[in-house]
Structure formats: C-alpha cells, structure tokens
Amino acid sequence: MAGDGITARIGRWWRSRAATRDVEDPERLRGKLDETYRDQLAMLTTVRRGVADVRTSRRRVEVQMARQREQVESFDAQAREAVNRGDDDAARDALGRKVMLEKALEELTERHRSLAGEEESLERAAEKVERQIEDFRMRKDTLTARYSAASARSEINDATTGIASATSQIGQAMDEAERHTRELEATADAVDELASEGVIARAGEDPDEALRRQIDAALAETQIEESKGDDGPNQISS
C-alpha cells in the first residue's frame, strides 16, 4: 500500500469519506450496541435462573428419594420383625407399603434422571450464551476503541490540513508584504539620495535650499576632479 501512487491514495481517501457519510450516526450505533449487550446479559440471567430452578428441583427430588429409601428400609425391617413374630398380616402390610414406596422411588429416580439431564443441557446452553456474549462484548469494545482512534486521527488530519492551508495563505501574504516592503525601502533610499544631492527638496524644505545643496554638490565634485588632474601622472614639474 505504501507504494501506491498519489492518485490511488486520494481515491481511497475520497471513497472512505463518502462511505462515512452513509454510515449510521456513531453515537446512535454505539447506543444500539450497548442496548444489545444489555439484552444479551438479561437473556443470560434468564438462562441461569432456569438452571438454578432445575437444580433446586433436582435436589428436592434427591431429598424425597433419600426419605423414601429410609422408609423402604424401615418397612422391610418391620416385615422381617412381623415374620419373626409370626404376624403374617403385619408382614404383608409392611411388604405392601414397601412395594408402593419402591415404585414411587422408581418414579422419583426417573424424574431425577430427567432433571439432571435438563440441568446439564441448560448449563451447556448458559456456557454457550456466556461465550457468545463475551465475544460480542470484546468485539463491541474493540470496535468502539477503533472508531474513537479513527475519529481522533480524522480530526487531527483535518486540523493539520487546515493549518497547512492557512499557513500557505499567510506565507503568500507575508511574501507579498516583504516584496512591497523592499520596494518601499528602495524608494525611500532613492528619495533620501536625491534629497541629499539637492535634486529634490526634503519634506518641509525651501526649494532654494535644495538648489543650493545641488550646486554645492556639483562644485565639490568639480574640485575633486581638478585635484585629481593636478596630481595626475602627466603633470610637468617646473
């Protein structure tokens, strides 16, 4: 990507800005993500509550099974004692109750097996939902962090572009001001030179005074030329 031409990079930037305009408002999207996450947590709470209810029912059945086992053993002992006493009626009654409790115990055992299977199934479902929610949360947080970073980069780039544009415009204005300043300085220097030579009058000066300075400058220049001629190499000494 680093080797792409400037045209390709500008094209990608323009398409990304156009796509950004079509995306849903970020704050609204973030609100939807948070709401979805809360709904998922509520669903997980419901599943866990179901697991807890089934577990409670299973434990109650276990308590009933333990109690009936004790009763079965008790009636079995009563039947043996009745047989030992020779009380056949009492023995048959105790055995009859024992058989009824054993049938009820079988039903409770089957119910316990069903509840245990349902509990295990709900626990697996709860674990799956929990993993899905955790994956969603991580993706949501990652997406939020990436969007924040991208927004910050976009704002920085926009600010940098604006500063560069403003600096370019200011630089052009400063260059123009510097050129104009040099022109004014050159004009001022020329005016000062002409005024010193008496060509033009200084501000507030009498024009005759300017003329006098011009004549004095010309005489001085003439005297300098004459003095150079008197001391020249072609002079013949007397």
PDB file of N, CA and C in Angstrom, residues 131-193:
ATOM      1  N   ARG A 131     -20.278 -17.376  26.400  1.00  0.00           N
ATOM      2  CA  ARG A 131     -19.156 -17.190  25.469  1.00  0.00           C
ATOM      3  C   ARG A 131     -19.543 -16.238  24.346  1.00  0.00           C
ATOM      4  N   GLN A 132     -20.752 -16.399  23.813  1.00  0.00           N
ATOM      5  CA  GLN A 132     -21.198 -15.517  22.743  1.00  0.00           C
ATOM      6  C   GLN A 132     -21.275 -14.065  23.218  1.00  0.00           C
ATOM      7  N   ILE A 133     -21.773 -13.876  24.433  1.00  0.00           N
ATOM      8  CA  ILE A 133     -21.879 -12.519  24.965  1.00  0.00           C
ATOM      9  C   ILE A 133     -20.496 -11.916  25.181  1.00  0.00           C
ATOM     10  N   GLU A 134     -19.568 -12.741  25.671  1.00  0.00           N
ATOM     11  CA  GLU A 134     -18.208 -12.244  25.889  1.00  0.00           C
ATOM     12  C   GLU A 134     -17.549 -11.879  24.558  1.00  0.00           C
ATOM     13  N   ASP A 135     -17.761 -12.717  23.538  1.00  0.00           N
ATOM     14  CA  ASP A 135     -17.221 -12.399  22.202  1.00  0.00           C
ATOM     15  C   ASP A 135     -17.831 -11.099  21.678  1.00  0.00           C
ATOM     16  N   PHE A 136     -19.134 -10.934  21.874  1.00  0.00           N
ATOM     17  CA  PHE A 136     -19.804  -9.709  21.422  1.00  0.00           C
ATOM     18  C   PHE A 136     -19.256  -8.488  22.166  1.00  0.00           C
ATOM     19  N   ARG A 137     -19.062  -8.642  23.480  1.00  0.00           N
ATOM     20  CA  ARG A 137     -18.550  -7.513  24.265  1.00  0.00           C
ATOM     21  C   ARG A 137     -17.159  -7.109  23.792  1.00  0.00           C
ATOM     22  N   MET A 138     -16.290  -8.103  23.578  1.00  0.00           N
ATOM     23  CA  MET A 138     -14.937  -7.793  23.117  1.00  0.00           C
ATOM     24  C   MET A 138     -14.962  -7.124  21.754  1.00  0.00           C
ATOM     25  N   ARG A 139     -15.812  -7.627  20.866  1.00  0.00           N
ATOM     26  CA  ARG A 139     -15.909  -7.022  19.539  1.00  0.00           C
ATOM     27  C   ARG A 139     -16.465  -5.603  19.635  1.00  0.00           C
ATOM     28  N   LYS A 140     -17.478  -5.422  20.504  1.00  0.00           N
ATOM     29  CA  LYS A 140     -18.070  -4.091  20.683  1.00  0.00           C
ATOM     30  C   LYS A 140     -17.031  -3.111  21.228  1.00  0.00           C
ATOM     31  N   ASP A 141     -16.290  -3.531  22.265  1.00  0.00           N
ATOM     32  CA  ASP A 141     -15.287  -2.644  22.853  1.00  0.00           C
ATOM     33  C   ASP A 141     -14.171  -2.340  21.858  1.00  0.00           C
ATOM     34  N   THR A 142     -13.760  -3.368  21.100  1.00  0.00           N
ATOM     35  CA  THR A 142     -12.704  -3.153  20.107  1.00  0.00           C
ATOM     36  C   THR A 142     -13.168  -2.191  19.017  1.00  0.00           C
ATOM     37  N   LEU A 143     -14.403  -2.396  18.562  1.00  0.00           N
ATOM     38  CA  LEU A 143     -14.943  -1.513  17.525  1.00  0.00           C
ATOM     39  C   LEU A 143     -15.057  -0.083  18.038  1.00  0.00           C
ATOM     40  N   THR A 144     -15.513   0.069  19.281  1.00  0.00           N
ATOM     41  CA  THR A 144     -15.632   1.412  19.863  1.00  0.00           C
ATOM     42  C   THR A 144     -14.273   2.087  19.965  1.00  0.00           C
ATOM     43  N   ALA A 145     -13.262   1.314  20.425  1.00  0.00           N
ATOM     44  CA  ALA A 145     -11.914   1.876  20.550  1.00  0.00           C
ATOM     45  C   ALA A 145     -11.343   2.253  19.187  1.00  0.00           C
ATOM     46  N   ARG A 146     -11.565   1.378  18.186  1.00  0.00           N
ATOM     47  CA  ARG A 146     -11.063   1.670  16.843  1.00  0.00           C
ATOM     48  C   ARG A 146     -11.742   2.910  16.263  1.00  0.00           C
ATOM     49  N   TYR A 147     -13.048   3.020  16.488  1.00  0.00           N
ATOM     50  CA  TYR A 147     -13.761   4.187  15.971  1.00  0.00           C
ATOM     51  C   TYR A 147     -13.258   5.471  16.635  1.00  0.00           C
ATOM     52  N   SER A 148     -13.029   5.414  17.962  1.00  0.00           N
ATOM     53  CA  SER A 148     -12.521   6.600  18.663  1.00  0.00           C
ATOM     54  C   SER A 148     -11.160   7.001  18.124  1.00  0.00           C
ATOM     55  N   ALA A 149     -10.291   5.997  17.913  1.00  0.00           N
ATOM     56  CA  ALA A 149      -8.960   6.302  17.383  1.00  0.00           C
ATOM     57  C   ALA A 149      -9.051   6.863  15.971  1.00  0.00           C
ATOM     58  N   ALA A 150      -9.914   6.261  15.143  1.00  0.00           N
ATOM     59  CA  ALA A 150     -10.063   6.756  13.768  1.00  0.00           C
ATOM     60  C   ALA A 150     -10.632   8.170  13.753  1.00  0.00           C
ATOM     61  N   SER A 151     -11.588   8.446  14.656  1.00  0.00           N
ATOM     62  CA  SER A 151     -12.154   9.793  14.726  1.00  0.00           C
ATOM     63  C   SER A 151     -11.093  10.804  15.130  1.00  0.00           C
ATOM     64  N   ALA A 152     -10.258  10.418  16.119  1.00  0.00           N
ATOM     65  CA  ALA A 152      -9.193  11.322  16.553  1.00  0.00           C
ATOM     66  C   ALA A 152      -8.209  11.588  15.417  1.00  0.00           C
ATOM     67  N   ARG A 153      -7.844  10.513  14.689  1.00  0.00           N
ATOM     68  CA  ARG A 153      -6.930  10.695  13.563  1.00  0.00           C
ATOM     69  C   ARG A 153      -7.549  11.588  12.494  1.00  0.00           C
ATOM     70  N   SER A 154      -8.850  11.387  12.218  1.00  0.00           N
ATOM     71  CA  SER A 154      -9.520  12.202  11.212  1.00  0.00           C
ATOM     72  C   SER A 154      -9.533  13.670  11.622  1.00  0.00           C
ATOM     73  N   GLU A 155      -9.831  13.930  12.906  1.00  0.00           N
ATOM     74  CA  GLU A 155      -9.846  15.315  13.387  1.00  0.00           C
ATOM     75  C   GLU A 155      -8.455  15.935  13.307  1.00  0.00           C
ATOM     76  N   ILE A 156      -7.431  15.146  13.661  1.00  0.00           N
ATOM     77  CA  ILE A 156      -6.055  15.658  13.594  1.00  0.00           C
ATOM     78  C   ILE A 156      -5.678  15.961  12.150  1.00  0.00           C
ATOM     79  N   ASN A 157      -6.047  15.040  11.241  1.00  0.00           N
ATOM     80  CA  ASN A 157      -5.730  15.268   9.832  1.00  0.00           C
ATOM     81  C   ASN A 157      -6.443  16.503   9.288  1.00  0.00           C
ATOM     82  N   ASP A 158      -7.727  16.658   9.674  1.00  0.00           N
ATOM     83  CA  ASP A 158      -8.462  17.840   9.228  1.00  0.00           C
ATOM     84  C   ASP A 158      -7.814  19.111   9.771  1.00  0.00           C
ATOM     85  N   ALA A 159      -7.432  19.067  11.057  1.00  0.00           N
ATOM     86  CA  ALA A 159      -6.796  20.241  11.653  1.00  0.00           C
ATOM     87  C   ALA A 159      -5.463  20.540  10.980  1.00  0.00           C
ATOM     88  N   THR A 160      -4.678  19.476  10.706  1.00  0.00           N
ATOM     89  CA  THR A 160      -3.382  19.663  10.055  1.00  0.00           C
ATOM     90  C   THR A 160      -3.548  20.245   8.658  1.00  0.00           C
ATOM     91  N   THR A 161      -4.561  19.719   7.935  1.00  0.00           N
ATOM     92  CA  THR A 161      -4.826  20.245   6.592  1.00  0.00           C
ATOM     93  C   THR A 161      -5.226  21.711   6.644  1.00  0.00           C
ATOM     94  N   GLY A 162      -6.076  22.050   7.628  1.00  0.00           N
ATOM     95  CA  GLY A 162      -6.493  23.445   7.766  1.00  0.00           C
ATOM     96  C   GLY A 162      -5.333  24.358   8.121  1.00  0.00           C
ATOM     97  N   ILE A 163      -4.472  23.877   9.028  1.00  0.00           N
ATOM     98  CA  ILE A 163      -3.311  24.683   9.422  1.00  0.00           C
ATOM     99  C   ILE A 163      -2.368  24.868   8.239  1.00  0.00           C
ATOM    100  N   ALA A 164      -2.163  23.780   7.484  1.00  0.00           N
ATOM    101  CA  ALA A 164      -1.267  23.879   6.324  1.00  0.00           C
ATOM    102  C   ALA A 164      -1.820  24.864   5.296  1.00  0.00           C
ATOM    103  N   SER A 165      -3.143  24.801   5.079  1.00  0.00           N
ATOM    104  CA  SER A 165      -3.752  25.726   4.117  1.00  0.00           C
ATOM    105  C   SER A 165      -3.630  27.162   4.597  1.00  0.00           C
ATOM    106  N   ALA A 166      -3.924  27.380   5.900  1.00  0.00           N
ATOM    107  CA  ALA A 166      -3.824  28.736   6.443  1.00  0.00           C
ATOM    108  C   ALA A 166      -2.388  29.232   6.407  1.00  0.00           C
ATOM    109  N   THR A 167      -1.441  28.332   6.732  1.00  0.00           N
ATOM    110  CA  THR A 167      -0.027  28.719   6.717  1.00  0.00           C
ATOM    111  C   THR A 167       0.410  29.082   5.300  1.00  0.00           C
ATOM    112  N   SER A 168      -0.077  28.329   4.319  1.00  0.00           N
ATOM    113  CA  SER A 168       0.273  28.626   2.924  1.00  0.00           C
ATOM    114  C   SER A 168      -0.251  29.997   2.524  1.00  0.00           C
ATOM    115  N   GLN A 169      -1.513  30.277   2.894  1.00  0.00           N
ATOM    116  CA  GLN A 169      -2.080  31.583   2.552  1.00  0.00           C
ATOM    117  C   GLN A 169      -1.337  32.706   3.268  1.00  0.00           C
ATOM    118  N   ILE A 170      -1.031  32.491   4.548  1.00  0.00           N
ATOM    119  CA  ILE A 170      -0.303  33.512   5.310  1.00  0.00           C
ATOM    120  C   ILE A 170       1.097  33.691   4.745  1.00  0.00           C
ATOM    121  N   GLY A 171       1.723  32.557   4.333  1.00  0.00           N
ATOM    122  CA  GLY A 171       3.060  32.661   3.750  1.00  0.00           C
ATOM    123  C   GLY A 171       3.052  33.489   2.483  1.00  0.00           C
ATOM    124  N   GLN A 172       2.037  33.298   1.650  1.00  0.00           N
ATOM    125  CA  GLN A 172       1.940  34.099   0.431  1.00  0.00           C
ATOM    126  C   GLN A 172       1.754  35.577   0.770  1.00  0.00           C
ATOM    127  N   ALA A 173       0.915  35.851   1.771  1.00  0.00           N
ATOM    128  CA  ALA A 173       0.701  37.252   2.165  1.00  0.00           C
ATOM    129  C   ALA A 173       1.986  37.867   2.712  1.00  0.00           C
ATOM    130  N   MET A 174       2.735  37.051   3.503  1.00  0.00           N
ATOM    131  CA  MET A 174       3.995  37.567   4.055  1.00  0.00           C
ATOM    132  C   MET A 174       5.013  37.825   2.947  1.00  0.00           C
ATOM    133  N   ASP A 175       5.058  36.933   1.953  1.00  0.00           N
ATOM    134  CA  ASP A 175       5.974  37.155   0.826  1.00  0.00           C
ATOM    135  C   ASP A 175       5.611  38.437   0.084  1.00  0.00           C
ATOM    136  N   GLU A 176       4.311  38.642  -0.126  1.00  0.00           N
ATOM    137  CA  GLU A 176       3.874  39.851  -0.806  1.00  0.00           C
ATOM    138  C   GLU A 176       4.211  41.090   0.015  1.00  0.00           C
ATOM    139  N   ALA A 177       4.007  41.002   1.351  1.00  0.00           N
ATOM    140  CA  ALA A 177       4.322  42.141   2.226  1.00  0.00           C
ATOM    141  C   ALA A 177       5.815  42.422   2.226  1.00  0.00           C
ATOM    142  N   GLU A 178       6.628  41.340   2.225  1.00  0.00           N
ATOM    143  CA  GLU A 178       8.080  41.535   2.207  1.00  0.00           C
ATOM    144  C   GLU A 178       8.525  42.195   0.905  1.00  0.00           C
ATOM    145  N   ARG A 179       7.943  41.759  -0.236  1.00  0.00           N
ATOM    146  CA  ARG A 179       8.291  42.373  -1.521  1.00  0.00           C
ATOM    147  C   ARG A 179       7.915  43.847  -1.542  1.00  0.00           C
ATOM    148  N   HIS A 180       6.709  44.141  -1.038  1.00  0.00           N
ATOM    149  CA  HIS A 180       6.269  45.531  -1.003  1.00  0.00           C
ATOM    150  C   HIS A 180       7.151  46.363  -0.079  1.00  0.00           C
ATOM    151  N   THR A 181       7.579  45.755   1.030  1.00  0.00           N
ATOM    152  CA  THR A 181       8.453  46.474   1.969  1.00  0.00           C
ATOM    153  C   THR A 181       9.785  46.812   1.316  1.00  0.00           C
ATOM    154  N   ARG A 182      10.341  45.823   0.568  1.00  0.00           N
ATOM    155  CA  ARG A 182      11.608  46.097  -0.126  1.00  0.00           C
ATOM    156  C   ARG A 182      11.446  47.229  -1.138  1.00  0.00           C
ATOM    157  N   GLU A 183      10.311  47.259  -1.831  1.00  0.00           N
ATOM    158  CA  GLU A 183      10.064  48.332  -2.788  1.00  0.00           C
ATOM    159  C   GLU A 183       9.988  49.686  -2.078  1.00  0.00           C
ATOM    160  N   LEU A 184       9.284  49.710  -0.930  1.00  0.00           N
ATOM    161  CA  LEU A 184       9.194  50.968  -0.179  1.00  0.00           C
ATOM    162  C   LEU A 184      10.559  51.404   0.328  1.00  0.00           C
ATOM    163  N   GLU A 185      11.344  50.398   0.819  1.00  0.00           N
ATOM    164  CA  GLU A 185      12.686  50.757   1.313  1.00  0.00           C
ATOM    165  C   GLU A 185      13.560  51.296   0.183  1.00  0.00           C
ATOM    166  N   ALA A 186      13.463  50.684  -1.017  1.00  0.00           N
ATOM    167  CA  ALA A 186      14.248  51.160  -2.152  1.00  0.00           C
ATOM    168  C   ALA A 186      13.820  52.561  -2.563  1.00  0.00           C
ATOM    169  N   THR A 187      12.514  52.781  -2.548  1.00  0.00           N
ATOM    170  CA  THR A 187      12.009  54.117  -2.896  1.00  0.00           C
ATOM    171  C   THR A 187      12.489  55.152  -1.892  1.00  0.00           C
ATOM    172  N   ALA A 188      12.430  54.801  -0.612  1.00  0.00           N
ATOM    173  CA  ALA A 188      12.866  55.734   0.432  1.00  0.00           C
ATOM    174  C   ALA A 188      14.350  56.045   0.306  1.00  0.00           C
ATOM    175  N   ASP A 189      15.146  54.985   0.020  1.00  0.00           N
ATOM    176  CA  ASP A 189      16.591  55.213  -0.141  1.00  0.00           C
ATOM    177  C   ASP A 189      16.858  56.130  -1.329  1.00  0.00           C
ATOM    178  N   ALA A 190      16.119  55.917  -2.421  1.00  0.00           N
ATOM    179  CA  ALA A 190      16.309  56.761  -3.603  1.00  0.00           C
ATOM    180  C   ALA A 190      15.924  58.203  -3.302  1.00  0.00           C
ATOM    181  N   VAL A 191      14.818  58.383  -2.577  1.00  0.00           N
ATOM    182  CA  VAL A 191      14.390  59.738  -2.225  1.00  0.00           C
ATOM    183  C   VAL A 191      15.435  60.410  -1.352  1.00  0.00           C
ATOM    184  N   ASP A 192      15.958  59.643  -0.349  1.00  0.00           N
ATOM    185  CA  ASP A 192      16.981  60.213   0.533  1.00  0.00           C
ATOM    186  C   ASP A 192      18.221  60.601  -0.267  1.00  0.00           C
ATOM    187  N   GLU A 193      18.615  59.776  -1.237  1.00  0.00           N
ATOM    188  CA  GLU A 193      19.795  60.072  -2.038  1.00  0.00           C
ATOM    189  C   GLU A 193      19.572  61.316  -2.903  1.00  0.00           C
TER     190      GLU A 193
END
